[in-house]
XYZ file of C-alpha atoms in Angstrom:
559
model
C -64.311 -27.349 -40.022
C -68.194 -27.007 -40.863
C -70.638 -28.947 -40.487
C -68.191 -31.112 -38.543
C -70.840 -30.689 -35.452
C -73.566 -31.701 -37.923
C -72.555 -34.997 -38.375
C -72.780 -36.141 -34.207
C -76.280 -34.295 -33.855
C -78.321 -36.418 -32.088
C -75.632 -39.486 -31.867
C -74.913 -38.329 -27.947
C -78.416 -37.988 -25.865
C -78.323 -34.973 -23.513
C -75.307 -33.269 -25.326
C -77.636 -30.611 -26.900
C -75.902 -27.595 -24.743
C -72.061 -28.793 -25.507
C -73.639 -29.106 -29.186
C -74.764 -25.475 -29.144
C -71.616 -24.378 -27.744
C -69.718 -26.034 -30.090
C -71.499 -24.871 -33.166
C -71.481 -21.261 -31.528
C -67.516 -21.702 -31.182
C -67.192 -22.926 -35.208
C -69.266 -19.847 -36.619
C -66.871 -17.514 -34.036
C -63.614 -18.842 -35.240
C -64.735 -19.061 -38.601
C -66.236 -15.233 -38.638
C -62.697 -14.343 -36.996
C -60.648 -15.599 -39.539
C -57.569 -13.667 -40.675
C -58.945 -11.111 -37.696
C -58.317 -12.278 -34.327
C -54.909 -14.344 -33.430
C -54.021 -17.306 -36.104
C -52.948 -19.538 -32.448
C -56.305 -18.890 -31.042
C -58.372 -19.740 -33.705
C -56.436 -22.887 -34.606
C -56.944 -24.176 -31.282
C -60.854 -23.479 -31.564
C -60.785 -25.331 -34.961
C -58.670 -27.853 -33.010
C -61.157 -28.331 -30.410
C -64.507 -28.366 -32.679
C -62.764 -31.400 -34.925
C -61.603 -33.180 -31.713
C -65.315 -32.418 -29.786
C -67.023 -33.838 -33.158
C -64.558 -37.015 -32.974
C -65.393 -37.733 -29.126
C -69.070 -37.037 -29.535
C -69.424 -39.566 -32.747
C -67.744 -42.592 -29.820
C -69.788 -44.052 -27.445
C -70.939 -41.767 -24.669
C -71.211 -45.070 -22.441
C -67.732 -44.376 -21.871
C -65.946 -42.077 -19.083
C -62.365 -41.451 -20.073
C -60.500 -41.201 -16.614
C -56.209 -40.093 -16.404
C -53.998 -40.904 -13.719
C -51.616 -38.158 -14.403
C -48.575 -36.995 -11.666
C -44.764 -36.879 -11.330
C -41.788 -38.703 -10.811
C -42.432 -40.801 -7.764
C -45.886 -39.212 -6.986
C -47.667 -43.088 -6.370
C -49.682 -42.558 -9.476
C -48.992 -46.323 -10.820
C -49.631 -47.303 -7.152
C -52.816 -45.867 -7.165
C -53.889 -46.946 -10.286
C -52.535 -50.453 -8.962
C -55.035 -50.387 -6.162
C -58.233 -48.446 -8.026
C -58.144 -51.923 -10.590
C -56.675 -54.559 -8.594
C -54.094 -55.308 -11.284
C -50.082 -55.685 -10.653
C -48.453 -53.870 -13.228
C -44.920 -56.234 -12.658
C -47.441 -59.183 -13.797
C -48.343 -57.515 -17.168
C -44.481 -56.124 -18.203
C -44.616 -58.528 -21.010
C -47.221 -56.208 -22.173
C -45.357 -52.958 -20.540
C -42.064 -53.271 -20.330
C -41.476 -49.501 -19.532
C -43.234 -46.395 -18.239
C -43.074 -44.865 -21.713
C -46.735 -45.532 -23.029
C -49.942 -45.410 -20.657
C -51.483 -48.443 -19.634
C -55.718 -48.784 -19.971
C -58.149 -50.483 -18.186
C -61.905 -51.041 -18.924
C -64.758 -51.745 -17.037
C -67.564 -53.901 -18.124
C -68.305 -54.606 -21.933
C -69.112 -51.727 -23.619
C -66.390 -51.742 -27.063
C -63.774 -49.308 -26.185
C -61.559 -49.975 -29.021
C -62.529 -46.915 -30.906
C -61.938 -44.718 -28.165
C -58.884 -46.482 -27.592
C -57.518 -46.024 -30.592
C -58.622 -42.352 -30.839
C -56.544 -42.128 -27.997
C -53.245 -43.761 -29.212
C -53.412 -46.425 -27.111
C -52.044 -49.760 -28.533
C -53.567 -53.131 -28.097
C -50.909 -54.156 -26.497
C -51.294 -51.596 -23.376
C -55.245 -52.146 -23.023
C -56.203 -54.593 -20.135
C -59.975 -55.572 -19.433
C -61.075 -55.156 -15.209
C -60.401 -58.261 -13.316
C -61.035 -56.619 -10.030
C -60.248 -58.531 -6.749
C -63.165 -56.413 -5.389
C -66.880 -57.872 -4.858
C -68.772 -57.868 -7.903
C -71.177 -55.251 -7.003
C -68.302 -52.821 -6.749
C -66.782 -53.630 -10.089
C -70.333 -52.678 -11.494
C -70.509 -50.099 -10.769
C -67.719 -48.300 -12.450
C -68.864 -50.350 -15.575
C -68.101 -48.009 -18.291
C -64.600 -46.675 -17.053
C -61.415 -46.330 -18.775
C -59.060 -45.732 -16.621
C -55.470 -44.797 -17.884
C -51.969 -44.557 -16.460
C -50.197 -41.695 -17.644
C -46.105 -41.747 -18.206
C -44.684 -39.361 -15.652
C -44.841 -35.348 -17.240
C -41.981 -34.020 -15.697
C -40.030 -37.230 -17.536
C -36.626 -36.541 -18.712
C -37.843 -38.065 -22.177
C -39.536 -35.866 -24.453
C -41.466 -38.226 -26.186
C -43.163 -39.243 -22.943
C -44.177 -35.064 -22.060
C -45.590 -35.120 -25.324
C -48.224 -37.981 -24.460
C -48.829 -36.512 -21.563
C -49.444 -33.272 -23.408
C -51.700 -34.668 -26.013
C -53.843 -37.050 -23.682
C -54.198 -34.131 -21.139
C -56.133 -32.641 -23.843
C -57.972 -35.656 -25.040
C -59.489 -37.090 -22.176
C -62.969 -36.742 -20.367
C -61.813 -36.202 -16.610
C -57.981 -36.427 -15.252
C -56.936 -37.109 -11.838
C -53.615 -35.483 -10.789
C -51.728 -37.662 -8.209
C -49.072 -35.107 -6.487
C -47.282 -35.760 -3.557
C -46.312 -33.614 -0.231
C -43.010 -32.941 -1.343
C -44.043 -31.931 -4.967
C -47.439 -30.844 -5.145
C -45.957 -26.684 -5.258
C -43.972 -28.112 -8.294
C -43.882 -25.355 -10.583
C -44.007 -27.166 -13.998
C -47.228 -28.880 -12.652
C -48.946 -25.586 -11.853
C -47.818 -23.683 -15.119
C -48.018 -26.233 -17.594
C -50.896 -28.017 -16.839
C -53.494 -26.387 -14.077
C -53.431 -22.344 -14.944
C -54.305 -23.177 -18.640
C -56.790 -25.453 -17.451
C -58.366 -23.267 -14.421
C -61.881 -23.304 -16.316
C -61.994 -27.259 -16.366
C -62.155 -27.210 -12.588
C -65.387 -29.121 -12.869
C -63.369 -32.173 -14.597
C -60.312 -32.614 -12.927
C -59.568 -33.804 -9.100
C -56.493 -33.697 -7.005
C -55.059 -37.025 -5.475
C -52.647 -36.078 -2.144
C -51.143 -39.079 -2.487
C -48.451 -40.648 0.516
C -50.570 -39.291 3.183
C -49.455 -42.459 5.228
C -46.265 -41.001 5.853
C -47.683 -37.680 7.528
C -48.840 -37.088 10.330
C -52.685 -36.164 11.080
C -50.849 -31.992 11.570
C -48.703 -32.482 8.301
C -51.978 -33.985 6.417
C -54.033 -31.056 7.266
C -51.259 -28.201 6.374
C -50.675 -29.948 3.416
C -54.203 -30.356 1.905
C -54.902 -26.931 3.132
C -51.487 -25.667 1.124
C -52.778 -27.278 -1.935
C -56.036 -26.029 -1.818
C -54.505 -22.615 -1.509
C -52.207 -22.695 -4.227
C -55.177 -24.390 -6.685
C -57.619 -21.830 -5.920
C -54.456 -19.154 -6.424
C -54.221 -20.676 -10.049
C -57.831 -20.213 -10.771
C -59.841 -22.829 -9.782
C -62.963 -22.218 -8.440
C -63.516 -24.665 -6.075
C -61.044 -27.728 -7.005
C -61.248 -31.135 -5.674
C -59.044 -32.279 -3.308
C -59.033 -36.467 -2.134
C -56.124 -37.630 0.052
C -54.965 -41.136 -0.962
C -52.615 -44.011 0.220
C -52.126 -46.894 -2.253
C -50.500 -48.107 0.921
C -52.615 -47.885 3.770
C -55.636 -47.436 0.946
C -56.794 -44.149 2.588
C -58.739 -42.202 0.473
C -59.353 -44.748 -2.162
C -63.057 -45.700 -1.386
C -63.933 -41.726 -1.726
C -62.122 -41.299 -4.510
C -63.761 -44.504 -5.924
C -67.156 -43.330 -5.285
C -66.215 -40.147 -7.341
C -65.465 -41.918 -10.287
C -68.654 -44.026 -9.888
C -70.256 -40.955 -9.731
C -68.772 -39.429 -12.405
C -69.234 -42.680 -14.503
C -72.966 -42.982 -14.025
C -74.037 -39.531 -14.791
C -72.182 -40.072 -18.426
C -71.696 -36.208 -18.563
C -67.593 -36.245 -17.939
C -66.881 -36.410 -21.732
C -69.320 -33.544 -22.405
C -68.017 -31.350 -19.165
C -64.672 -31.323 -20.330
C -65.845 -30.415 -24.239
C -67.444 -27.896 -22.497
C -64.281 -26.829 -20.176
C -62.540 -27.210 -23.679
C -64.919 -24.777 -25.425
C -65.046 -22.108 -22.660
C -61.274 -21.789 -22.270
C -60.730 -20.876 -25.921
C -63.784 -18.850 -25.958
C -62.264 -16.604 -23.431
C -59.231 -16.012 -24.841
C -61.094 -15.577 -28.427
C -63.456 -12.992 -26.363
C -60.393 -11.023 -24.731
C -59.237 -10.408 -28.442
C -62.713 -9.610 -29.737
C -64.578 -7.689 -27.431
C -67.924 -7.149 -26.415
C -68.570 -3.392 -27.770
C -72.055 -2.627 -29.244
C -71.799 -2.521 -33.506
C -71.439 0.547 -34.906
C -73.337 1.679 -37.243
C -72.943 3.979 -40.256
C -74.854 7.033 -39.938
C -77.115 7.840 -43.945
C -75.482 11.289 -43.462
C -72.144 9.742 -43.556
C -72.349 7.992 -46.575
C -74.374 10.995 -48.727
C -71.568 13.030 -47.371
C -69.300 10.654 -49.372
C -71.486 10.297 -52.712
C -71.021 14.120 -52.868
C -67.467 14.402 -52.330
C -66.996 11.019 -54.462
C -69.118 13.560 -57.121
C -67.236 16.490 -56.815
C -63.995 14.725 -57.014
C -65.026 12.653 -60.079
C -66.354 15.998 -62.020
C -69.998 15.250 -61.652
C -70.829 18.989 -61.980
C -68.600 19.471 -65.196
C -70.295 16.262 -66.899
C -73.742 17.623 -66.138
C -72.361 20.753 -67.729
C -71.162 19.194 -70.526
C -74.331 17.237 -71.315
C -76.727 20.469 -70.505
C -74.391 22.312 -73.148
C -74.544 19.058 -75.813
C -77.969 18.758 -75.772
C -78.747 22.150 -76.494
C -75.774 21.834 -79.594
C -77.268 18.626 -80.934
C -81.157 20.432 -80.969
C -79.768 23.075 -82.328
C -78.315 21.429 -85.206
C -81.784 19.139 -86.007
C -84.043 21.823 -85.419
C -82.311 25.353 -86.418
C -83.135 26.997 -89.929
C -80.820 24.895 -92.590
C -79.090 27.801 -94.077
C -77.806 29.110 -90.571
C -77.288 25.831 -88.512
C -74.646 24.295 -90.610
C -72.554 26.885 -88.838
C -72.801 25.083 -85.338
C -70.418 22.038 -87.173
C -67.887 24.358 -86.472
C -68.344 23.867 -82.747
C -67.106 21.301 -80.879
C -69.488 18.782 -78.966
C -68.791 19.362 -74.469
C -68.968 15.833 -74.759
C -66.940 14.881 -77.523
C -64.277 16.995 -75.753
C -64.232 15.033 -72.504
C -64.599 12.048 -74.336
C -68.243 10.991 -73.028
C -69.746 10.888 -76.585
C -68.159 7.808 -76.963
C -69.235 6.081 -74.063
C -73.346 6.458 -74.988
C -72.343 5.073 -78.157
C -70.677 1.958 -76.357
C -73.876 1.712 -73.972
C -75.960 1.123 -76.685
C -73.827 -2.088 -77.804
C -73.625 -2.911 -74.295
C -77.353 -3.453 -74.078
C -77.611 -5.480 -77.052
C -74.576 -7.869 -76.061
C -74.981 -11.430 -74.448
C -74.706 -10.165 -70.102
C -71.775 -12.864 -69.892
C -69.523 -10.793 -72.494
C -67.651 -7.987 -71.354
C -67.531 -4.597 -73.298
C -64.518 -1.915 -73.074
C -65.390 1.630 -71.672
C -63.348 4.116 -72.945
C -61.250 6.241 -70.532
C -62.841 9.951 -69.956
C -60.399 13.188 -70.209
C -62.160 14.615 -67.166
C -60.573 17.165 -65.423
C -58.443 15.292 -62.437
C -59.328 16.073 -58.913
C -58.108 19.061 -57.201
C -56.297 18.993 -53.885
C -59.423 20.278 -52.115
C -61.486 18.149 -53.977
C -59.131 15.337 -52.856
C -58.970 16.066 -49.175
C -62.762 16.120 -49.074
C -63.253 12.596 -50.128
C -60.276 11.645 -48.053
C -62.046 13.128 -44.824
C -65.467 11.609 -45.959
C -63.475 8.441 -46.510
C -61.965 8.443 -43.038
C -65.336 9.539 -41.043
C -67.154 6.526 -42.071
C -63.825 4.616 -41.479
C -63.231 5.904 -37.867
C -67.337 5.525 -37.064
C -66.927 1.926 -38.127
C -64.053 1.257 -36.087
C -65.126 3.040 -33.177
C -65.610 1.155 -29.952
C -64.309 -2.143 -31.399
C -61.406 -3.952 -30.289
C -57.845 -3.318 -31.817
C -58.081 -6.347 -33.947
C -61.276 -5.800 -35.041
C -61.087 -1.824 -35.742
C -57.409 -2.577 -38.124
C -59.366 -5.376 -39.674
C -62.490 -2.476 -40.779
C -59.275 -0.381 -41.627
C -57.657 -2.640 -43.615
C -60.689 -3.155 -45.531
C -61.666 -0.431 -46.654
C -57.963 1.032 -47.267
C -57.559 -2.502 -49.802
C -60.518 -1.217 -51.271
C -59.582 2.618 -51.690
C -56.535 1.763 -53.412
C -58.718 1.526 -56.675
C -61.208 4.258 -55.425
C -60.187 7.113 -58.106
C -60.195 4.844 -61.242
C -63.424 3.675 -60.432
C -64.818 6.386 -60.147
C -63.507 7.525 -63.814
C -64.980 4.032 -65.059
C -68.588 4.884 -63.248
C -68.781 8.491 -65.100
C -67.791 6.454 -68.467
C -70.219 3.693 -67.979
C -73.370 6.250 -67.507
C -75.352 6.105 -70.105
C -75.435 10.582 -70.453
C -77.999 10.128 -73.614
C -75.945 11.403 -76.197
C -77.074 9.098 -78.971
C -80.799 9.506 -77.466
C -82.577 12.141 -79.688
C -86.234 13.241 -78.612
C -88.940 12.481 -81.762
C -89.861 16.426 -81.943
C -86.300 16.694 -83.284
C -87.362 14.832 -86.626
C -90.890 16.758 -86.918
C -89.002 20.297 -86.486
C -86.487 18.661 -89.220
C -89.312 18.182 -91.833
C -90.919 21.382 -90.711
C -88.024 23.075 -91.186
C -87.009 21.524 -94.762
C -90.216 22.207 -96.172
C -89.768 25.569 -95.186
C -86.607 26.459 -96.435
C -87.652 25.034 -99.582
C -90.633 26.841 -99.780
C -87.888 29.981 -99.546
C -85.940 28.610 -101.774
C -88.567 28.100 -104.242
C -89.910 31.740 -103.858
C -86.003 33.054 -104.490
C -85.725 30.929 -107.579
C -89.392 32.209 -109.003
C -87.946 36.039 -108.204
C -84.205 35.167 -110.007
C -86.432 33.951 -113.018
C -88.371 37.054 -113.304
C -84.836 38.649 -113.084
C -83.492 36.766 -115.580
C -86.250 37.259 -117.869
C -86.135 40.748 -117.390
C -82.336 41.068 -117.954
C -82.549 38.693 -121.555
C -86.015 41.421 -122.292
C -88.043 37.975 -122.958
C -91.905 38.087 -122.101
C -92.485 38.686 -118.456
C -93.437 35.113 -116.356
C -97.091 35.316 -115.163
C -96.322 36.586 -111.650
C -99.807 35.767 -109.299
C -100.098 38.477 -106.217
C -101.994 38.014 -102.987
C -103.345 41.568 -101.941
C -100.826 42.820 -104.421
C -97.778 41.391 -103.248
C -96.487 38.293 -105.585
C -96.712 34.985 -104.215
C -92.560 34.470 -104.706
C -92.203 37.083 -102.439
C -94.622 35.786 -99.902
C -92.846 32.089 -100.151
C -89.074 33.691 -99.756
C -89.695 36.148 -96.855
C -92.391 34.093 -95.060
C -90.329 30.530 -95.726
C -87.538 32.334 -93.763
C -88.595 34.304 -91.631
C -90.921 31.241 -90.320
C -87.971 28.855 -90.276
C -86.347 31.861 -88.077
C -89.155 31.799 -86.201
C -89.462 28.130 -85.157
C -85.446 27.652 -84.524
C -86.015 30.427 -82.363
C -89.245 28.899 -80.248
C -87.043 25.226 -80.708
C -84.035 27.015 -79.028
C -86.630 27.448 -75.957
C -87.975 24.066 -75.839
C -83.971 22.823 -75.985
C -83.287 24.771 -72.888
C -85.743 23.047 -71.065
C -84.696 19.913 -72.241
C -81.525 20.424 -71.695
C -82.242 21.293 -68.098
C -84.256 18.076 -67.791
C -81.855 15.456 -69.218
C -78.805 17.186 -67.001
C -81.091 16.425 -63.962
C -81.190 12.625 -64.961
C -77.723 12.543 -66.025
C -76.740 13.673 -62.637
C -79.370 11.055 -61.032
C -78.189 8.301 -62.750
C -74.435 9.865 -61.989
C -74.789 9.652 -58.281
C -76.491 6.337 -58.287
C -73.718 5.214 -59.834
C -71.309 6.533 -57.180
C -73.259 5.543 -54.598
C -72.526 2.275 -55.627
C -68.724 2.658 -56.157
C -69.405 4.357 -52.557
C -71.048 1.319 -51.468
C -68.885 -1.406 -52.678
C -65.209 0.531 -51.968
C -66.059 1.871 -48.383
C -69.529 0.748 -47.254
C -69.842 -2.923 -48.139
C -66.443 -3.323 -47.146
C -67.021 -2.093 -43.314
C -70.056 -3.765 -42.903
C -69.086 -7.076 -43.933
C -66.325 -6.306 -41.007
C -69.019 -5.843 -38.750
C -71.122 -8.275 -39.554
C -68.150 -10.878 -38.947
C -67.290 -8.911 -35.957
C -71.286 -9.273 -34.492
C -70.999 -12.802 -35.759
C -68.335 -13.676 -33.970
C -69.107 -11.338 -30.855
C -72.646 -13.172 -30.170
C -71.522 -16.472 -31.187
C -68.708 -15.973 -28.497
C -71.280 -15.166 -25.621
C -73.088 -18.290 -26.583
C -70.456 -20.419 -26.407
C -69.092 -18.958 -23.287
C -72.636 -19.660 -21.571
């Protein structure tokens, strides 16, 4: 149904309030869909399609019903308002089963006409017997003759039933004996209290009462309208016979005819009645809103449940395994092969590895991340998210109407379905930095190297002199440096240096290690506050935005 009201802006001059409430009663029903009652909000599509159709027809036009009961005088009446005989025209309606139109001057009614479901065949032009000047001046009236709505036939209720809802401004013709009728007051005048302003009430028959009777009778009626909801309804008494009644009730309509606002009243009637039944169902409560602490109360249960903790563990304990192994001494670090990597064991080494192609692939291709083996959640871990779940649930709901509050339940509960492998998936797709290796690595490699090969070279100089010594061949020139030999000097000093520098390496790891587990546990939570965001957060607010949508639009249209 958008943009539906679009389309008639500015075709209908002075309809820019009905316009406003119509557009306000669209977004409403559209912000309530699948929230408020399917019935309702059908009938406010209903009524924005049908307000758009009326508004794009001429607004020239006042569409005026005759509508009444089974001998209530209605064709009578409509008889004497046009000066036609309807027994002259029953070539054209040979029953009581369609309604019978009549126009006033020359504006084209034949769209509205049609809109209306009246055929050809049914539509008379005004050939009044009255004076010209009086036949002016209801020069823009269509004036219909309804088929009887307490008919026997249900194919005649249902005209009545779908013009009732189509016209601008309807006259209801009741007589003394009938005008308590209960199908009249149920059917047609409590569902239509608000459109008071468009609809009048013809006593008709008054001839046959006496001055007492006429009184008691319009005072009854008054009574029982006002009793059904109407404000302050409109009450002519009327004799097709005697033709009491029919000049005031002919001035009305002229009235109502030369103002041109009858077609927009009743879109308005039309909009407010649905409006208040879409407002009893919404509500009127202030928004909630959902409170920072809330949600960082979530992001660390969402953390603790999802093993943050152990991961920044893990990656603390890997880094300092991984600088161990580039910058220890080479004889004694081949030992920590033996050990397995924290992250390797949980299965996070992987997913580094798998960031890194990530980063270089095309952002419309998708890229596998491996499933972690992290610990699952305990029960207490469990029941913490649960209850940090449900806070922000209940605070979102709180206040609202019971439609809206299951719709922010239902939400976030589709939502939380997939909370706990998401939040597997947004451990695994953190980029922890395990194929990230800091440049001082390398240098302490070399360093290191050179090192143990200056060792190694003083240990093979001393097993020469050794050999040569065993085999009693000439001694090797053997240089000395404040009398101890320079092999000596290059074995104990090549490892006790490389010693030395694992050692002060091992110190700079820690801190390292310290420093990447802080932003692996930064980027960690930002990650889970977005899992928090888009599996509780976004969900509830997008409820509440719809439900503020619809809320405000509601008042506006109700205006």
């Amino acid at each position: 149904m958008t943009g539906i009201v679009d389309t008639v802006k500015g075709l209908v001059r002075g309809s820019a309030d009905v316009l406003t409430k119509i557009e306000a009663l669209e977004a409403a029903a559209e912000a309530g869909q699948s929230r408020l009652d399917p019935v309702v909000l059908t009938e406010a599509t209903q009524i924005v399609e049908r307000a758009g159709q009326r508004l794009r027809m001429s607004g020239e036009l006042t569409v005026v019903a005759l509508a009444g009961a089974t001998g209530s005088g209605k064709s009578s009446l409509f008889n004497a308002m046009t000066g036609l005989d309807l027994a002259a025209i029953g070539t054209r309606r040979p029953t009581s089963s369609m309604p019978l139109a009549c126009v006033w001057g020359e504006e084209p009614a034949g769209e509205v006409l049609n809109w209306l479901g009246i055929p050809r065949r049914h539509q008379v032009q005004h050939r009044s017997s009255l004076e010209e000047a009086q036949s002016e001046e209801l020069d823009g009236l269509v004036l219909l003759d309804l088929p009887d709505h307490d008919s026997t036939e249900v194919e005649h209720r249902l005209i009545v039933d779908r013009l009732v809802e189509l016209v601008d401004m309807l006259v209801w013709v009741v007589d003394p004996q009938k005008y308590a009728d209960a199908a009249l007051h149920n059917r047609y005048i409590k569902p239509f209290a608000s459109h008071s302003g468009v609809m009048v009430f013809a006593l008709n028959h008054i001839d046959k009462l006496t001055p007492d009777q006429r009184k008691s009778c319009l005072n009854d009626l008054d009574r029982l309208l006002k009793a059904d909801g109407l404000k302050s309804p409109n009450v002519v008494a009327t004799s097709a016979v005697s033709g009491d009644g029919l000049d005031e009730l002919r001035t009305l309509l002229v009235k109502r005819v030369n103002n041109k606002r009858s077609a927009r009243e009743r879109l308005a009637a039309d909009v407010d009645r649905v409006a208040d039944r879409m407002a009893s169902q919404c509500g009127n409560a202030k928004t909630p809103e959902i409170a920072k602490r809330d949600i960082a109360e979530l992001v660390d249960a969402l953390s603790d449940a999802s093993g943050v903790p152990v991961v920044v563990d893990a990656v603390r304990r890997s880094y300092l395994q991984r600088a161990r192994a580039a910058t220890g001494w080479p004889v004694t670090k081949w030992l920590g092969r033996f050990r397995p990597d924290p992250l390797r064991r949980l299965h996070l080494d992987q997913v580094s590895k798998q960031q890194g192609k990530a980063l270089r692939k095309s952002a419309s291709q998708e890229v596998a991340i491996a499933r972690s083996s992290l610990p699952a959640a305990t029960p207490v871990q469990r029941a913490r998210m649960d209850t940090a779940v449900r806070t922000i649930t209940n605070k979102a709901a709180e206040g609202l109407s019971r439609p809206w509050a299951d719709s922010v339940r239902s939400a976030i509960r589709r939502r939380e379905e997939s909370l706990g492998d998401e939040l597997d998936q947004a451990v695994a797709r953190t980029d922890l930095g395990a194929s990230h290796s800091p440049g001082w690595w390398s240098a302490v490699r070399f360093i290191q190297w050179l090192l143990f090969l200056v060792a190694l070279g003083g240990g093979l100089w001393l097993a020469a002199l050794a050999v040569f010594g065993f085999l009693q061949l000439e001694d090797l020139p053997l240089p000395r440096w404040n009398g101890i030999p320079y092999a000596t000097i290059m074995l104990i000093g090549g490892a006790v240096l490389g010693v030395a520098v694992s050692f002060a390496c091992r110190l700079f790891a820690t801190s390292g290690a310290a420093r990447r587990g802080r932003l692996v546990a930064k980027a960690l939570r930002a990650e889970l506050e977005k899992v928090a965001d888009s599996h509780v957060v976004a969900p509830a607010r997008e409820e509440l935005n719809a439900y503020t949508t619809c809320r405000d639009n509601l008042a506006t249209a109700r205006r």
